[in-house]
Amino acid sequence: DGGITQSPKYLFRKEGQNVTLSCEQNLNHDAMYWYRQDPGQGLRLIYYSQIVNDFQKGDIAEGYSVSREKKESFPLTVTSAQKNPTAFYLCASSKPVGVATYEQYFGPGTRLTVT
Amino acid sequence: AQSVTQLDSHVSVSEGTPVLLRCNYSSSYSPSLFWYVQHPNKGLQLLLKYTSAATLVKGINGFEAEFKKSETSFHLTKPSAHMSDAAEYFCVVSDPSGSGNTGKLIFGQGTTLQVKP
């Protein structure tokens, strides 16, 4: 089955530690995205990548870093510089469905709790 | 700049009654619009999309939405609610001119649908 996997589903870390969230897709999509979801705030874009070895900051990139060494993988590192890291993190990939229009597919998410 | 507003943060209906989730958008160009559903602690699933074809769009699980350019709206409806419809719903806009062909989407704040037995 094609899809997007995120691991782990739940992650617990101590404050001050960096943590890396995994995102893998086998849909052969070029573009991938990371979102953060907080209650009542919808989804906010952290980083996105349109092609291997290239990525751009989204709306809330501070305190996060990414890499895109392979088409299938787009890991997100939450660094100790992120002031409020506890959140639900969603990874997505997209395919074109029209002229300059893309449809995004989402993974199941990782819930990160930092104490 | 493009934006999307979901007019209700919470909607409660009884099982078997119609569902209406309201969404207005703002776009400087001809937008593509989507509705996604999210069940608790799950990822988002695409319900339906409008990409400048028919203005009445049918999606999965009996949902449909109508694109009304004059009202800048894209409301989601279902004739008869089922208990399994209880979830968070997101209205989403993609504006090619604003996103620079990056595939970026703009999400509404979400509407929580409660279905009472």
PDB file of C-alpha atoms in Angstrom:
ATOM      1  CA  ASP A   1       0.000   0.000   0.000  1.00  0.00           C
ATOM      2  CA  GLY A   2       1.257   3.455  -0.841  1.00  0.00           C
ATOM      3  CA  GLY A   3       1.266   6.067   1.833  1.00  0.00           C
ATOM      4  CA  ILE A   4       3.088   8.163   4.368  1.00  0.00           C
ATOM      5  CA  THR A   5       4.452   6.783   7.603  1.00  0.00           C
ATOM      6  CA  GLN A   6       5.479   8.771  10.639  1.00  0.00           C
ATOM      7  CA  SER A   7       7.227   7.324  13.607  1.00  0.00           C
ATOM      8  CA  PRO A   8       6.912   7.137  16.458  1.00  0.00           C
ATOM      9  CA  LYS A   9       3.230   7.881  17.135  1.00  0.00           C
ATOM     10  CA  TYR A  10       4.021   9.235  20.610  1.00  0.00           C
ATOM     11  CA  LEU A  11       7.333  10.762  21.683  1.00  0.00           C
ATOM     12  CA  PHE A  12       8.420  12.055  25.055  1.00  0.00           C
ATOM     13  CA  ARG A  13      11.521  14.166  25.658  1.00  0.00           C
ATOM     14  CA  LYS A  14      13.091  16.235  28.376  1.00  0.00           C
ATOM     15  CA  GLU A  15      13.467  19.946  27.868  1.00  0.00           C
ATOM     16  CA  GLY A  16      16.789  20.887  26.294  1.00  0.00           C
ATOM     17  CA  GLN A  17      17.084  17.765  24.156  1.00  0.00           C
ATOM     18  CA  ASN A  18      16.914  17.726  20.387  1.00  0.00           C
ATOM     19  CA  VAL A  19      14.528  15.182  18.886  1.00  0.00           C
ATOM     20  CA  THR A  20      14.048  13.950  15.312  1.00  0.00           C
ATOM     21  CA  LEU A  21      10.689  12.966  13.878  1.00  0.00           C
ATOM     22  CA  SER A  22      10.623  10.534  10.983  1.00  0.00           C
ATOM     23  CA  CYS A  23       8.553  10.882   7.809  1.00  0.00           C
ATOM     24  CA  GLU A  24       8.713   8.429   4.912  1.00  0.00           C
ATOM     25  CA  GLN A  25       6.578   8.241   1.773  1.00  0.00           C
ATOM     26  CA  ASN A  26       6.382   5.680  -1.023  1.00  0.00           C
ATOM     27  CA  LEU A  27       4.027   7.687  -3.229  1.00  0.00           C
ATOM     28  CA  ASN A  28       6.853   8.960  -5.437  1.00  0.00           C
ATOM     29  CA  HIS A  29       5.863  12.544  -4.650  1.00  0.00           C
ATOM     30  CA  ASP A  30       8.429  15.274  -5.169  1.00  0.00           C
ATOM     31  CA  ALA A  31       7.111  17.711  -2.569  1.00  0.00           C
ATOM     32  CA  MET A  32       6.919  17.143   1.181  1.00  0.00           C
ATOM     33  CA  TYR A  33       5.790  19.287   4.102  1.00  0.00           C
ATOM     34  CA  TRP A  34       5.883  19.500   7.879  1.00  0.00           C
ATOM     35  CA  TYR A  35       3.050  21.034   9.877  1.00  0.00           C
ATOM     36  CA  ARG A  36       2.507  21.706  13.523  1.00  0.00           C
ATOM     37  CA  GLN A  37      -0.986  21.452  15.000  1.00  0.00           C
ATOM     38  CA  ASP A  38      -2.034  23.015  18.278  1.00  0.00           C
ATOM     39  CA  PRO A  39      -5.583  22.972  19.680  1.00  0.00           C
ATOM     40  CA  GLY A  40      -7.777  25.632  18.092  1.00  0.00           C
ATOM     41  CA  GLN A  41      -5.047  26.863  15.738  1.00  0.00           C
ATOM     42  CA  GLY A  42      -5.379  24.659  12.687  1.00  0.00           C
ATOM     43  CA  LEU A  43      -2.206  23.608  10.895  1.00  0.00           C
ATOM     44  CA  ARG A  44       0.852  25.797  10.580  1.00  0.00           C
ATOM     45  CA  LEU A  45       3.598  25.136   8.042  1.00  0.00           C
ATOM     46  CA  ILE A  46       7.084  24.573   9.457  1.00  0.00           C
ATOM     47  CA  TYR A  47       9.177  23.592   6.443  1.00  0.00           C
ATOM     48  CA  TYR A  48       8.587  22.284   2.943  1.00  0.00           C
ATOM     49  CA  SER A  49      10.679  20.700   0.250  1.00  0.00           C
ATOM     50  CA  GLN A  50       9.850  20.648  -3.440  1.00  0.00           C
ATOM     51  CA  ILE A  51      12.758  18.473  -4.497  1.00  0.00           C
ATOM     52  CA  VAL A  52      15.626  16.440  -3.082  1.00  0.00           C
ATOM     53  CA  ASN A  53      18.405  18.500  -1.476  1.00  0.00           C
ATOM     54  CA  ASP A  54      16.268  21.616  -1.355  1.00  0.00           C
ATOM     55  CA  PHE A  55      13.869  22.952   1.281  1.00  0.00           C
ATOM     56  CA  GLN A  56      12.337  26.259   2.365  1.00  0.00           C
ATOM     57  CA  LYS A  57      11.144  27.726   5.631  1.00  0.00           C
ATOM     58  CA  GLY A  58       7.443  27.885   6.265  1.00  0.00           C
ATOM     59  CA  ASP A  59       5.603  30.220   8.605  1.00  0.00           C
ATOM     60  CA  ILE A  60       7.042  28.937  11.898  1.00  0.00           C
ATOM     61  CA  ALA A  61      10.508  27.509  11.110  1.00  0.00           C
ATOM     62  CA  GLU A  62      12.343  28.935  14.139  1.00  0.00           C
ATOM     63  CA  GLY A  63      13.661  26.172  16.387  1.00  0.00           C
ATOM     64  CA  TYR A  64      13.274  23.468  13.731  1.00  0.00           C
ATOM     65  CA  SER A  65      15.538  21.968  11.081  1.00  0.00           C
ATOM     66  CA  VAL A  66      15.033  19.518   8.230  1.00  0.00           C
ATOM     67  CA  SER A  67      16.947  17.574   5.607  1.00  0.00           C
ATOM     68  CA  ARG A  68      15.931  16.059   2.288  1.00  0.00           C
ATOM     69  CA  GLU A  69      18.671  13.685   1.202  1.00  0.00           C
ATOM     70  CA  LYS A  70      16.275  11.173  -0.357  1.00  0.00           C
ATOM     71  CA  LYS A  71      13.005  11.635  -2.202  1.00  0.00           C
ATOM     72  CA  GLU A  72      11.230   9.283   0.193  1.00  0.00           C
ATOM     73  CA  SER A  73      12.366  10.842   3.451  1.00  0.00           C
ATOM     74  CA  PHE A  74      11.932  14.248   5.104  1.00  0.00           C
ATOM     75  CA  PRO A  75      12.939  14.112   8.791  1.00  0.00           C
ATOM     76  CA  LEU A  76      12.209  17.018  11.118  1.00  0.00           C
ATOM     77  CA  THR A  77      14.453  17.898  14.063  1.00  0.00           C
ATOM     78  CA  VAL A  78      12.930  19.833  16.926  1.00  0.00           C
ATOM     79  CA  THR A  79      15.820  21.620  18.569  1.00  0.00           C
ATOM     80  CA  SER A  80      16.204  22.897  22.098  1.00  0.00           C
ATOM     81  CA  ALA A  81      15.736  26.406  20.680  1.00  0.00           C
ATOM     82  CA  GLN A  82      12.046  25.725  20.025  1.00  0.00           C
ATOM     83  CA  LYS A  83      10.300  27.397  22.964  1.00  0.00           C
ATOM     84  CA  ASN A  84       7.049  25.430  22.915  1.00  0.00           C
ATOM     85  CA  PRO A  85       7.739  22.090  21.225  1.00  0.00           C
ATOM     86  CA  THR A  86       4.853  20.111  22.681  1.00  0.00           C
ATOM     87  CA  ALA A  87       2.412  19.634  19.789  1.00  0.00           C
ATOM     88  CA  PHE A  88       1.033  17.242  17.194  1.00  0.00           C
ATOM     89  CA  TYR A  89       3.294  17.119  14.123  1.00  0.00           C
ATOM     90  CA  LEU A  90       1.979  16.151  10.700  1.00  0.00           C
ATOM     91  CA  CYS A  91       3.974  15.286   7.610  1.00  0.00           C
ATOM     92  CA  ALA A  92       2.494  15.489   4.117  1.00  0.00           C
ATOM     93  CA  SER A  93       3.479  14.982   0.514  1.00  0.00           C
ATOM     94  CA  SER A  94       1.785  16.292  -2.588  1.00  0.00           C
ATOM     95  CA  LYS A  95       1.108  15.577  -6.214  1.00  0.00           C
ATOM     96  CA  PRO A  96      -0.112  17.966  -8.917  1.00  0.00           C
ATOM     97  CA  VAL A  97      -3.834  17.734  -9.741  1.00  0.00           C
ATOM     98  CA  GLY A  98      -4.104  20.673 -12.117  1.00  0.00           C
ATOM     99  CA  VAL A  99      -2.333  23.764 -13.286  1.00  0.00           C
ATOM    100  CA  ALA A 100      -0.237  24.877 -10.302  1.00  0.00           C
ATOM    101  CA  THR A 101      -2.592  22.965  -8.004  1.00  0.00           C
ATOM    102  CA  TYR A 102      -1.455  20.265  -5.616  1.00  0.00           C
ATOM    103  CA  GLU A 103      -3.298  17.715  -3.490  1.00  0.00           C
ATOM    104  CA  GLN A 104      -1.665  16.878  -0.191  1.00  0.00           C
ATOM    105  CA  TYR A 105      -1.611  13.481   1.479  1.00  0.00           C
ATOM    106  CA  PHE A 106      -0.993  13.284   5.216  1.00  0.00           C
ATOM    107  CA  GLY A 107       0.722  10.872   7.533  1.00  0.00           C
ATOM    108  CA  PRO A 108      -0.853   9.742  10.834  1.00  0.00           C
ATOM    109  CA  GLY A 109       1.116  12.263  12.889  1.00  0.00           C
ATOM    110  CA  THR A 110       3.510  12.212  15.845  1.00  0.00           C
ATOM    111  CA  ARG A 111       2.478  13.625  19.194  1.00  0.00           C
ATOM    112  CA  LEU A 112       5.527  15.134  20.893  1.00  0.00           C
ATOM    113  CA  THR A 113       5.486  15.922  24.586  1.00  0.00           C
ATOM    114  CA  VAL A 114       8.392  17.800  26.132  1.00  0.00           C
ATOM    115  CA  THR A 115       8.614  18.147  29.897  1.00  0.00           C
TER     116      THR A 115
ATOM    117  CA  ALA B   1      -3.100  37.353   0.072  1.00  0.00           C
ATOM    118  CA  GLN B   2      -5.224  34.263   0.227  1.00  0.00           C
ATOM    119  CA  SER B   3      -7.002  33.231   3.418  1.00  0.00           C
ATOM    120  CA  VAL B   4      -9.798  30.994   4.586  1.00  0.00           C
ATOM    121  CA  THR B   5     -12.299  31.470   7.398  1.00  0.00           C
ATOM    122  CA  GLN B   6     -14.371  28.729   8.932  1.00  0.00           C
ATOM    123  CA  LEU B   7     -17.359  30.471  10.415  1.00  0.00           C
ATOM    124  CA  ASP B   8     -18.105  27.974  13.192  1.00  0.00           C
ATOM    125  CA  SER B   9     -15.562  26.479  15.550  1.00  0.00           C
ATOM    126  CA  HIS B  10     -18.084  23.910  16.783  1.00  0.00           C
ATOM    127  CA  VAL B  11     -21.213  22.419  15.196  1.00  0.00           C
ATOM    128  CA  SER B  12     -23.538  19.962  16.910  1.00  0.00           C
ATOM    129  CA  VAL B  13     -26.187  17.925  15.077  1.00  0.00           C
ATOM    130  CA  SER B  14     -28.336  14.921  15.801  1.00  0.00           C
ATOM    131  CA  GLU B  15     -27.743  11.672  13.969  1.00  0.00           C
ATOM    132  CA  GLY B  16     -29.787  11.559  10.762  1.00  0.00           C
ATOM    133  CA  THR B  17     -30.094  15.357  10.415  1.00  0.00           C
ATOM    134  CA  PRO B  18     -28.304  17.501   7.815  1.00  0.00           C
ATOM    135  CA  VAL B  19     -24.797  18.831   8.300  1.00  0.00           C
ATOM    136  CA  LEU B  20     -23.629  22.299   7.216  1.00  0.00           C
ATOM    137  CA  LEU B  21     -20.053  23.445   7.823  1.00  0.00           C
ATOM    138  CA  ARG B  22     -19.397  26.957   6.562  1.00  0.00           C
ATOM    139  CA  CYS B  23     -16.262  28.237   4.872  1.00  0.00           C
ATOM    140  CA  ASN B  24     -15.438  31.577   3.245  1.00  0.00           C
ATOM    141  CA  TYR B  25     -12.244  32.250   1.359  1.00  0.00           C
ATOM    142  CA  SER B  26     -10.288  35.223   0.153  1.00  0.00           C
ATOM    143  CA  SER B  27      -8.172  34.921  -2.950  1.00  0.00           C
ATOM    144  CA  SER B  28      -6.751  37.284  -5.499  1.00  0.00           C
ATOM    145  CA  TYR B  29      -6.904  34.619  -8.166  1.00  0.00           C
ATOM    146  CA  SER B  30      -8.973  31.578  -9.079  1.00  0.00           C
ATOM    147  CA  PRO B  31      -8.453  29.294  -6.111  1.00  0.00           C
ATOM    148  CA  SER B  32      -8.478  25.558  -5.604  1.00  0.00           C
ATOM    149  CA  LEU B  33     -10.380  24.561  -2.489  1.00  0.00           C
ATOM    150  CA  PHE B  34     -10.353  21.443  -0.366  1.00  0.00           C
ATOM    151  CA  TRP B  35     -12.113  19.959   2.622  1.00  0.00           C
ATOM    152  CA  TYR B  36     -10.154  17.607   4.874  1.00  0.00           C
ATOM    153  CA  VAL B  37     -11.389  15.571   7.845  1.00  0.00           C
ATOM    154  CA  GLN B  38      -9.352  14.600  10.904  1.00  0.00           C
ATOM    155  CA  HIS B  39     -10.417  12.041  13.476  1.00  0.00           C
ATOM    156  CA  PRO B  40      -8.824  12.288  16.937  1.00  0.00           C
ATOM    157  CA  ASN B  41      -5.060  11.702  16.947  1.00  0.00           C
ATOM    158  CA  LYS B  42      -5.081  10.846  13.251  1.00  0.00           C
ATOM    159  CA  GLY B  43      -3.775  12.464  10.089  1.00  0.00           C
ATOM    160  CA  LEU B  44      -5.937  14.422   7.675  1.00  0.00           C
ATOM    161  CA  GLN B  45      -7.979  12.723   4.969  1.00  0.00           C
ATOM    162  CA  LEU B  46      -9.165  14.475   1.833  1.00  0.00           C
ATOM    163  CA  LEU B  47     -12.962  14.647   1.612  1.00  0.00           C
ATOM    164  CA  LEU B  48     -13.289  16.556  -1.650  1.00  0.00           C
ATOM    165  CA  LYS B  49     -11.661  19.194  -3.836  1.00  0.00           C
ATOM    166  CA  TYR B  50     -12.676  21.984  -6.207  1.00  0.00           C
ATOM    167  CA  THR B  51     -10.226  22.771  -9.015  1.00  0.00           C
ATOM    168  CA  SER B  52     -12.244  25.025 -11.380  1.00  0.00           C
ATOM    169  CA  ALA B  53     -14.388  22.292 -12.882  1.00  0.00           C
ATOM    170  CA  ALA B  54     -17.985  21.701 -11.720  1.00  0.00           C
ATOM    171  CA  THR B  55     -19.013  24.039  -8.931  1.00  0.00           C
ATOM    172  CA  LEU B  56     -20.870  21.290  -7.056  1.00  0.00           C
ATOM    173  CA  VAL B  57     -18.302  18.814  -5.848  1.00  0.00           C
ATOM    174  CA  LYS B  58     -19.102  15.382  -4.471  1.00  0.00           C
ATOM    175  CA  GLY B  59     -16.736  13.710  -2.058  1.00  0.00           C
ATOM    176  CA  ILE B  60     -16.421  10.607   0.034  1.00  0.00           C
ATOM    177  CA  ASN B  61     -18.867   9.432   2.710  1.00  0.00           C
ATOM    178  CA  GLY B  62     -21.792  11.368   1.217  1.00  0.00           C
ATOM    179  CA  PHE B  63     -20.301  14.836   1.639  1.00  0.00           C
ATOM    180  CA  GLU B  64     -20.510  17.535  -0.987  1.00  0.00           C
ATOM    181  CA  ALA B  65     -19.594  21.204  -1.309  1.00  0.00           C
ATOM    182  CA  GLU B  66     -20.605  24.017  -3.607  1.00  0.00           C
ATOM    183  CA  PHE B  67     -18.200  26.663  -4.848  1.00  0.00           C
ATOM    184  CA  LYS B  68     -19.929  30.064  -5.004  1.00  0.00           C
ATOM    185  CA  LYS B  69     -17.629  32.688  -6.421  1.00  0.00           C
ATOM    186  CA  SER B  70     -20.080  35.554  -5.866  1.00  0.00           C
ATOM    187  CA  GLU B  71     -20.248  34.720  -2.171  1.00  0.00           C
ATOM    188  CA  THR B  72     -16.611  33.542  -1.889  1.00  0.00           C
ATOM    189  CA  SER B  73     -17.912  30.472  -0.095  1.00  0.00           C
ATOM    190  CA  PHE B  74     -17.277  26.733  -0.154  1.00  0.00           C
ATOM    191  CA  HIS B  75     -19.662  25.256   2.397  1.00  0.00           C
ATOM    192  CA  LEU B  76     -19.601  21.527   3.190  1.00  0.00           C
ATOM    193  CA  THR B  77     -22.882  19.639   3.467  1.00  0.00           C
ATOM    194  CA  LYS B  78     -24.217  16.165   4.087  1.00  0.00           C
ATOM    195  CA  PRO B  79     -27.917  15.234   3.997  1.00  0.00           C
ATOM    196  CA  SER B  80     -27.850  12.889   6.975  1.00  0.00           C
ATOM    197  CA  ALA B  81     -25.216  12.794   9.710  1.00  0.00           C
ATOM    198  CA  HIS B  82     -23.786   9.548  11.000  1.00  0.00           C
ATOM    199  CA  MET B  83     -22.079   8.998  14.320  1.00  0.00           C
ATOM    200  CA  SER B  84     -18.837   8.231  12.500  1.00  0.00           C
ATOM    201  CA  ASP B  85     -18.863  11.759  11.006  1.00  0.00           C
ATOM    202  CA  ALA B  86     -17.867  13.231  14.372  1.00  0.00           C
ATOM    203  CA  ALA B  87     -14.433  14.744  13.718  1.00  0.00           C
ATOM    204  CA  GLU B  88     -12.537  17.957  12.970  1.00  0.00           C
ATOM    205  CA  TYR B  89     -13.051  19.430   9.498  1.00  0.00           C
ATOM    206  CA  PHE B  90     -10.677  21.799   7.740  1.00  0.00           C
ATOM    207  CA  CYS B  91     -11.401  24.065   4.800  1.00  0.00           C
ATOM    208  CA  VAL B  92      -8.250  24.658   2.783  1.00  0.00           C
ATOM    209  CA  VAL B  93      -7.309  26.983  -0.077  1.00  0.00           C
ATOM    210  CA  SER B  94      -4.522  26.765  -2.600  1.00  0.00           C
ATOM    211  CA  ASP B  95      -3.891  29.917  -4.568  1.00  0.00           C
ATOM    212  CA  PRO B  96      -1.435  29.374  -7.418  1.00  0.00           C
ATOM    213  CA  SER B  97      -0.583  33.033  -7.733  1.00  0.00           C
ATOM    214  CA  GLY B  98       0.117  33.370  -4.028  1.00  0.00           C
ATOM    215  CA  SER B  99       1.853  30.083  -3.399  1.00  0.00           C
ATOM    216  CA  GLY B 100       4.261  30.473  -6.309  1.00  0.00           C
ATOM    217  CA  ASN B 101       3.513  26.968  -7.475  1.00  0.00           C
ATOM    218  CA  THR B 102       4.974  25.430  -4.336  1.00  0.00           C
ATOM    219  CA  GLY B 103       1.931  23.377  -3.453  1.00  0.00           C
ATOM    220  CA  LYS B 104       1.497  25.276  -0.201  1.00  0.00           C
ATOM    221  CA  LEU B 105      -1.959  25.246   1.321  1.00  0.00           C
ATOM    222  CA  ILE B 106      -3.684  27.674   3.676  1.00  0.00           C
ATOM    223  CA  PHE B 107      -5.769  25.992   6.382  1.00  0.00           C
ATOM    224  CA  GLY B 108      -8.811  27.273   8.193  1.00  0.00           C
ATOM    225  CA  GLN B 109      -8.951  27.009  11.963  1.00  0.00           C
ATOM    226  CA  GLY B 110     -11.131  23.913  11.827  1.00  0.00           C
ATOM    227  CA  THR B 111     -14.699  23.055  12.792  1.00  0.00           C
ATOM    228  CA  THR B 112     -15.440  20.353  15.314  1.00  0.00           C
ATOM    229  CA  LEU B 113     -18.505  18.360  14.342  1.00  0.00           C
ATOM    230  CA  GLN B 114     -20.364  16.662  17.174  1.00  0.00           C
ATOM    231  CA  VAL B 115     -23.042  14.093  16.297  1.00  0.00           C
ATOM    232  CA  LYS B 116     -25.557  13.272  19.010  1.00  0.00           C
ATOM    233  CA  PRO B 117     -27.442   9.969  19.070  1.00  0.00           C
TER     234      PRO B 117
END
